[in-house]
Amino acid sequence: MKVGILAGGLGTRLAEETEIRPKPMVEIGAKPILWHIMMHYYAYGHREFAVALGYKGEYIKRWFSDYVAFDGSLTVNAASGSVKRHSNSLPDWSVDLVETGLNTLTGGRIKRLIDWMGDETFMLTWGDGVSDVNLDRLIAFHKSHGKLATMTAVRPPARYGHIEFDGHRVVDFTEKPQASEGWINGAFFVLEPGIKDYIDGDDVMFEHAPMQRLATDGQLMAYRHESFWQCMDTIREKHLLQKLWDSGQAPWKTWESIDESSGYRPPRLHRFRPDSDAA
């Protein structure tokens, strides 16, 4: 199943980083968050991607070109100009880098990507959030109900620590726990090509009228994911993801033990979004 990733937004809430590069190219562990997202899909056997470009799209094109050209050791023949690569570490990806317009909103970018999906069921996410969502279960859930759209619903991580009292005495303090109530759009979708009819044009946010209309028509279902999910909207959230990565306990690193013969490993589960400006 092909995977679409929206990577064309301005990323204004992370301006410290996005003045020089698009938000999906902000690095966690020396790799863009876009790479982390794609590796999670790859862990479940998904190898075909279409990335919707907009703001600083040339940066993303250059990164993929350099990633392929310069990974690992090289032998250069100065006389002939030939270059031989000595690396088998690159994932087996096919990536369409699709220009979808500088000012196009999420709905318009999705509508433009649909033509690259081969008129089949496809997956979609934003280019700024990571999760350990079980993609096999997500797809199975989508196939079970026969509707046009499945969204992944998640519980948002709380912004502040949670305190429990006994009178004036603190009996428990949890540093930034996951919210125990409420669900938000976690943006890991499974979609049918028919959603195109719900998107009027480039100036449409998918999270607004199209999803509302899908819900009204009974065509939008939610897969509830209660394990790890984290977006990267702010510098604080970037630092949080970097800290998890540095600790060696990044829950979204589902590709850690990929079986190279099949490109797939069963997922591990961990416990640990509003509209995105990276899309």
Coordinates of C-alpha atoms in Angstrom, one line a residue:
M1 CA 0.0 0.0 0.0
K2 CA 1.4 3.4 -1.0
V3 CA 2.1 6.0 1.6
G4 CA 1.5 9.8 1.2
I5 CA 3.3 12.3 3.4
L6 CA 2.4 16.0 3.6
A7 CA 5.6 18.0 3.8
G8 CA 4.8 21.3 2.2
G9 CA 3.7 23.6 5.1
L10 CA 5.5 26.6 6.5
G11 CA 6.1 25.2 10.0
T12 CA 5.7 28.6 11.6
R13 CA 5.4 27.3 15.1
L14 CA 8.9 25.9 14.8
A15 CA 10.4 29.1 13.3
E16 CA 13.7 28.6 15.1
E17 CA 14.3 25.7 12.7
T18 CA 12.1 26.3 9.7
E19 CA 13.6 29.6 8.6
I20 CA 16.4 27.6 6.9
R21 CA 14.7 24.3 6.1
P22 CA 11.2 22.7 5.9
K23 CA 9.8 21.3 9.1
P24 CA 10.0 17.6 8.0
M25 CA 13.8 18.1 7.5
V26 CA 14.3 19.1 11.2
E27 CA 16.6 16.4 12.6
I28 CA 16.2 14.0 15.4
G29 CA 19.3 11.9 15.9
A30 CA 21.1 13.4 12.9
K31 CA 18.2 12.3 10.6
P32 CA 15.2 14.3 9.4
I33 CA 11.9 13.5 11.2
L34 CA 10.6 12.6 7.7
W35 CA 13.1 9.8 7.6
H36 CA 11.9 8.5 11.0
I37 CA 8.3 8.5 9.8
M38 CA 9.2 6.6 6.6
M39 CA 11.3 4.1 8.5
H40 CA 8.2 3.3 10.7
Y41 CA 6.2 2.5 7.6
Y42 CA 9.1 0.6 6.2
A43 CA 9.2 -1.6 9.3
Y44 CA 5.7 -2.8 8.3
G45 CA 6.7 -3.5 4.7
H46 CA 5.7 -0.3 3.0
R47 CA 8.3 0.8 0.4
E48 CA 6.4 3.2 -1.9
F49 CA 6.0 6.8 -0.9
A50 CA 4.7 10.1 -2.3
V51 CA 5.9 13.2 -0.5
A52 CA 3.9 16.4 -1.1
L53 CA 6.3 19.3 -1.4
G54 CA 5.7 23.1 -1.0
Y55 CA 7.7 25.3 1.3
K56 CA 11.5 24.8 0.6
G57 CA 10.7 21.7 -1.4
E58 CA 14.1 21.9 -3.1
Y59 CA 15.7 21.2 0.3
I60 CA 13.8 17.8 0.5
K61 CA 14.7 16.9 -3.1
R62 CA 18.4 17.7 -2.4
W63 CA 18.4 15.7 0.8
F64 CA 17.0 12.5 -0.9
S65 CA 19.5 12.9 -3.7
D66 CA 22.4 13.3 -1.3
Y67 CA 21.1 10.4 0.9
V68 CA 21.3 8.1 -2.1
A69 CA 24.5 9.4 -3.5
F70 CA 26.7 9.8 -0.4
D71 CA 25.6 7.1 2.0
G72 CA 28.5 4.9 3.2
S73 CA 31.9 4.6 1.6
L74 CA 32.7 5.6 -2.0
T75 CA 35.5 4.9 -4.5
V76 CA 36.0 7.7 -6.9
N77 CA 38.0 7.3 -10.2
A78 CA 39.4 10.8 -10.8
A79 CA 40.3 10.1 -14.4
S80 CA 36.9 8.8 -15.5
G81 CA 34.8 10.6 -13.0
S82 CA 33.1 7.3 -12.0
V83 CA 31.8 6.8 -8.5
K84 CA 31.3 3.4 -6.9
R85 CA 29.2 3.1 -3.7
H86 CA 30.1 0.5 -1.0
S87 CA 26.9 0.4 1.0
N88 CA 23.9 -1.9 1.3
S89 CA 22.4 0.0 4.2
L90 CA 19.8 2.1 2.3
P91 CA 16.2 1.1 2.7
D92 CA 14.4 -0.2 -0.4
W93 CA 12.3 2.9 -1.0
S94 CA 10.6 4.3 -4.1
V95 CA 9.9 8.0 -3.4
D96 CA 7.8 10.4 -5.6
L97 CA 8.7 14.0 -4.7
V98 CA 5.5 15.8 -5.8
E99 CA 5.3 19.6 -6.2
T100 CA 1.9 20.5 -4.7
G101 CA 2.2 24.3 -4.5
L102 CA 3.7 26.8 -2.0
N103 CA 0.4 28.0 -0.6
T104 CA -1.8 24.8 -1.0
L105 CA -3.5 23.7 2.1
T106 CA -3.7 20.1 3.4
G107 CA -6.8 19.2 1.5
G108 CA -5.4 20.5 -1.8
R109 CA -2.1 18.6 -1.2
I110 CA -4.0 15.4 -0.6
K111 CA -6.1 15.8 -3.7
R112 CA -3.0 16.4 -5.8
L113 CA -1.4 13.3 -4.3
I114 CA -4.3 11.0 -5.1
D115 CA -3.3 10.9 -8.8
W116 CA 0.0 9.3 -7.7
M117 CA -1.6 6.6 -5.6
G118 CA -2.7 4.4 -8.5
D119 CA -6.5 4.6 -7.8
E120 CA -6.1 2.3 -4.8
T121 CA -6.4 2.4 -1.0
F122 CA -3.5 4.4 0.4
M123 CA -2.0 5.6 3.7
L124 CA -1.4 9.2 4.6
T125 CA 0.3 11.2 7.4
W126 CA 1.8 14.5 8.2
G127 CA 5.5 15.1 8.0
D128 CA 6.0 16.1 11.6
G129 CA 4.7 13.4 13.9
V130 CA 6.0 10.0 15.1
S131 CA 4.2 7.1 16.7
D132 CA 4.4 3.4 17.3
V133 CA 1.0 2.8 15.9
N134 CA 0.5 -0.7 14.7
L135 CA 0.0 -0.2 10.9
D136 CA -1.1 -3.8 10.3
R137 CA -4.0 -3.4 12.8
L138 CA -4.8 0.0 11.4
I139 CA -5.2 -1.3 7.9
A140 CA -7.2 -4.4 9.1
F141 CA -9.5 -2.0 10.9
H142 CA -10.0 0.1 7.8
K143 CA -10.7 -2.9 5.6
S144 CA -13.2 -4.3 8.2
H145 CA -15.6 -1.3 8.0
G146 CA -15.6 -0.5 4.3
K147 CA -15.8 3.3 4.6
L148 CA -13.8 5.9 2.7
A149 CA -11.6 7.1 5.6
T150 CA -10.0 5.9 8.8
M151 CA -8.2 8.4 11.0
T152 CA -6.0 7.4 14.0
A153 CA -7.3 8.9 17.2
V154 CA -4.7 9.5 19.9
R155 CA -4.6 10.9 23.4
P156 CA -2.5 14.1 23.4
P157 CA 0.6 14.3 25.7
A158 CA -0.2 16.8 28.4
R159 CA 1.8 20.0 28.3
Y160 CA 2.4 20.3 32.0
G161 CA 2.9 17.9 34.9
H162 CA 0.0 16.4 36.8
I163 CA -0.4 16.8 40.6
E164 CA -2.6 14.8 43.0
F165 CA -3.3 16.1 46.5
D166 CA -4.3 14.8 49.9
G167 CA -5.4 18.1 51.4
H168 CA -2.3 20.3 50.8
R169 CA 0.1 17.4 50.7
V170 CA 1.3 16.2 47.2
V171 CA 0.8 12.5 47.0
D172 CA 1.7 12.0 43.3
F173 CA 3.4 14.0 40.6
T174 CA 3.7 12.8 37.0
E175 CA 5.9 14.8 34.6
K176 CA 3.9 15.6 31.5
P177 CA 1.7 12.5 31.4
Q178 CA -0.5 11.5 28.5
A179 CA -3.9 13.1 28.8
S180 CA -6.4 10.6 30.3
E181 CA -9.4 12.2 28.6
G182 CA -10.2 13.3 25.1
W183 CA -9.0 12.2 21.7
I184 CA -7.4 14.2 18.9
N185 CA -6.4 13.6 15.3
G186 CA -3.1 11.6 15.2
A187 CA -3.0 11.9 11.4
F188 CA -2.1 8.3 10.5
F189 CA -4.8 7.8 7.9
V190 CA -6.0 5.0 5.6
L191 CA -8.0 6.5 2.8
E192 CA -9.9 5.5 -0.4
P193 CA -9.5 7.5 -3.6
G194 CA -13.2 8.5 -3.3
I195 CA -12.2 11.1 -0.7
K196 CA -11.2 13.3 -3.6
D197 CA -14.9 14.2 -4.1
Y198 CA -14.9 15.7 -0.6
I199 CA -12.1 18.2 -1.4
D200 CA -13.1 21.2 -3.4
G201 CA -9.7 22.7 -4.2
D202 CA -6.3 23.9 -3.0
D203 CA -7.7 26.3 -0.4
V204 CA -9.2 23.6 1.7
M205 CA -7.9 22.2 5.0
F206 CA -8.6 18.5 5.0
E207 CA -9.2 18.7 8.8
H208 CA -12.1 21.1 8.3
A209 CA -14.9 20.7 5.8
P210 CA -13.8 17.5 4.1
M211 CA -13.5 15.5 7.4
Q212 CA -16.7 17.1 8.7
R213 CA -18.5 16.1 5.5
L214 CA -17.1 12.6 5.7
A215 CA -18.3 12.3 9.3
T216 CA -21.7 13.6 8.4
D217 CA -22.0 11.0 5.6
G218 CA -20.9 8.2 7.9
Q219 CA -17.7 7.7 5.9
L220 CA -15.1 8.5 8.6
M221 CA -14.0 6.0 11.2
A222 CA -11.5 6.3 14.0
Y223 CA -8.8 3.7 15.0
R224 CA -8.0 4.4 18.7
H225 CA -4.3 4.3 19.4
E226 CA -3.4 4.4 23.1
S227 CA 0.3 3.9 22.9
F228 CA 3.1 6.4 21.9
W229 CA 2.4 9.4 19.7
Q230 CA 4.1 12.8 19.6
C231 CA 4.0 15.7 17.1
M232 CA 6.9 18.2 16.7
D233 CA 5.2 21.6 16.7
T234 CA 7.6 23.4 19.0
I235 CA 11.2 23.5 19.9
R236 CA 10.3 22.0 23.3
E237 CA 8.8 19.0 21.5
K238 CA 11.8 18.7 19.3
H239 CA 14.0 18.6 22.4
L240 CA 11.7 15.9 23.9
L241 CA 12.0 13.7 20.9
Q242 CA 15.8 14.2 20.8
K243 CA 16.0 13.3 24.5
L244 CA 14.0 10.1 23.9
W245 CA 16.3 9.2 20.9
D246 CA 19.5 9.9 22.9
S247 CA 18.2 7.7 25.7
G248 CA 18.0 4.7 23.4
Q249 CA 14.3 4.3 24.3
A250 CA 12.6 6.0 21.3
P251 CA 9.2 4.2 21.1
W252 CA 8.8 5.0 17.4
K253 CA 12.0 3.1 16.5
T254 CA 10.0 0.1 15.3
W255 CA 12.5 -0.7 12.6
E256 CA 15.2 -1.6 15.1
S257 CA 15.2 -5.3 14.3
I258 CA 13.9 -5.4 10.7
D259 CA 14.3 -8.8 9.1
E260 CA 16.5 -8.0 6.1
S261 CA 15.1 -10.9 4.1
S262 CA 11.6 -9.6 4.3
G263 CA 12.0 -6.0 5.3
Y264 CA 9.4 -6.5 8.0
R265 CA 9.4 -7.1 11.7
P266 CA 6.4 -7.5 14.1
P267 CA 5.9 -4.3 16.1
R268 CA 6.7 -3.7 19.7
L269 CA 4.2 -1.7 21.8
H270 CA 4.8 1.2 24.2
R271 CA 2.7 3.3 26.4
F272 CA 3.5 6.8 26.4
R273 CA -2.7 16.4 17.2
P274 CA -4.1 19.0 16.4
D275 CA -3.9 20.4 12.9
S276 CA -0.3 20.5 11.7
D277 CA 1.6 23.4 10.1
A278 CA 4.1 21.0 8.6
A279 CA 1.6 19.7 6.0

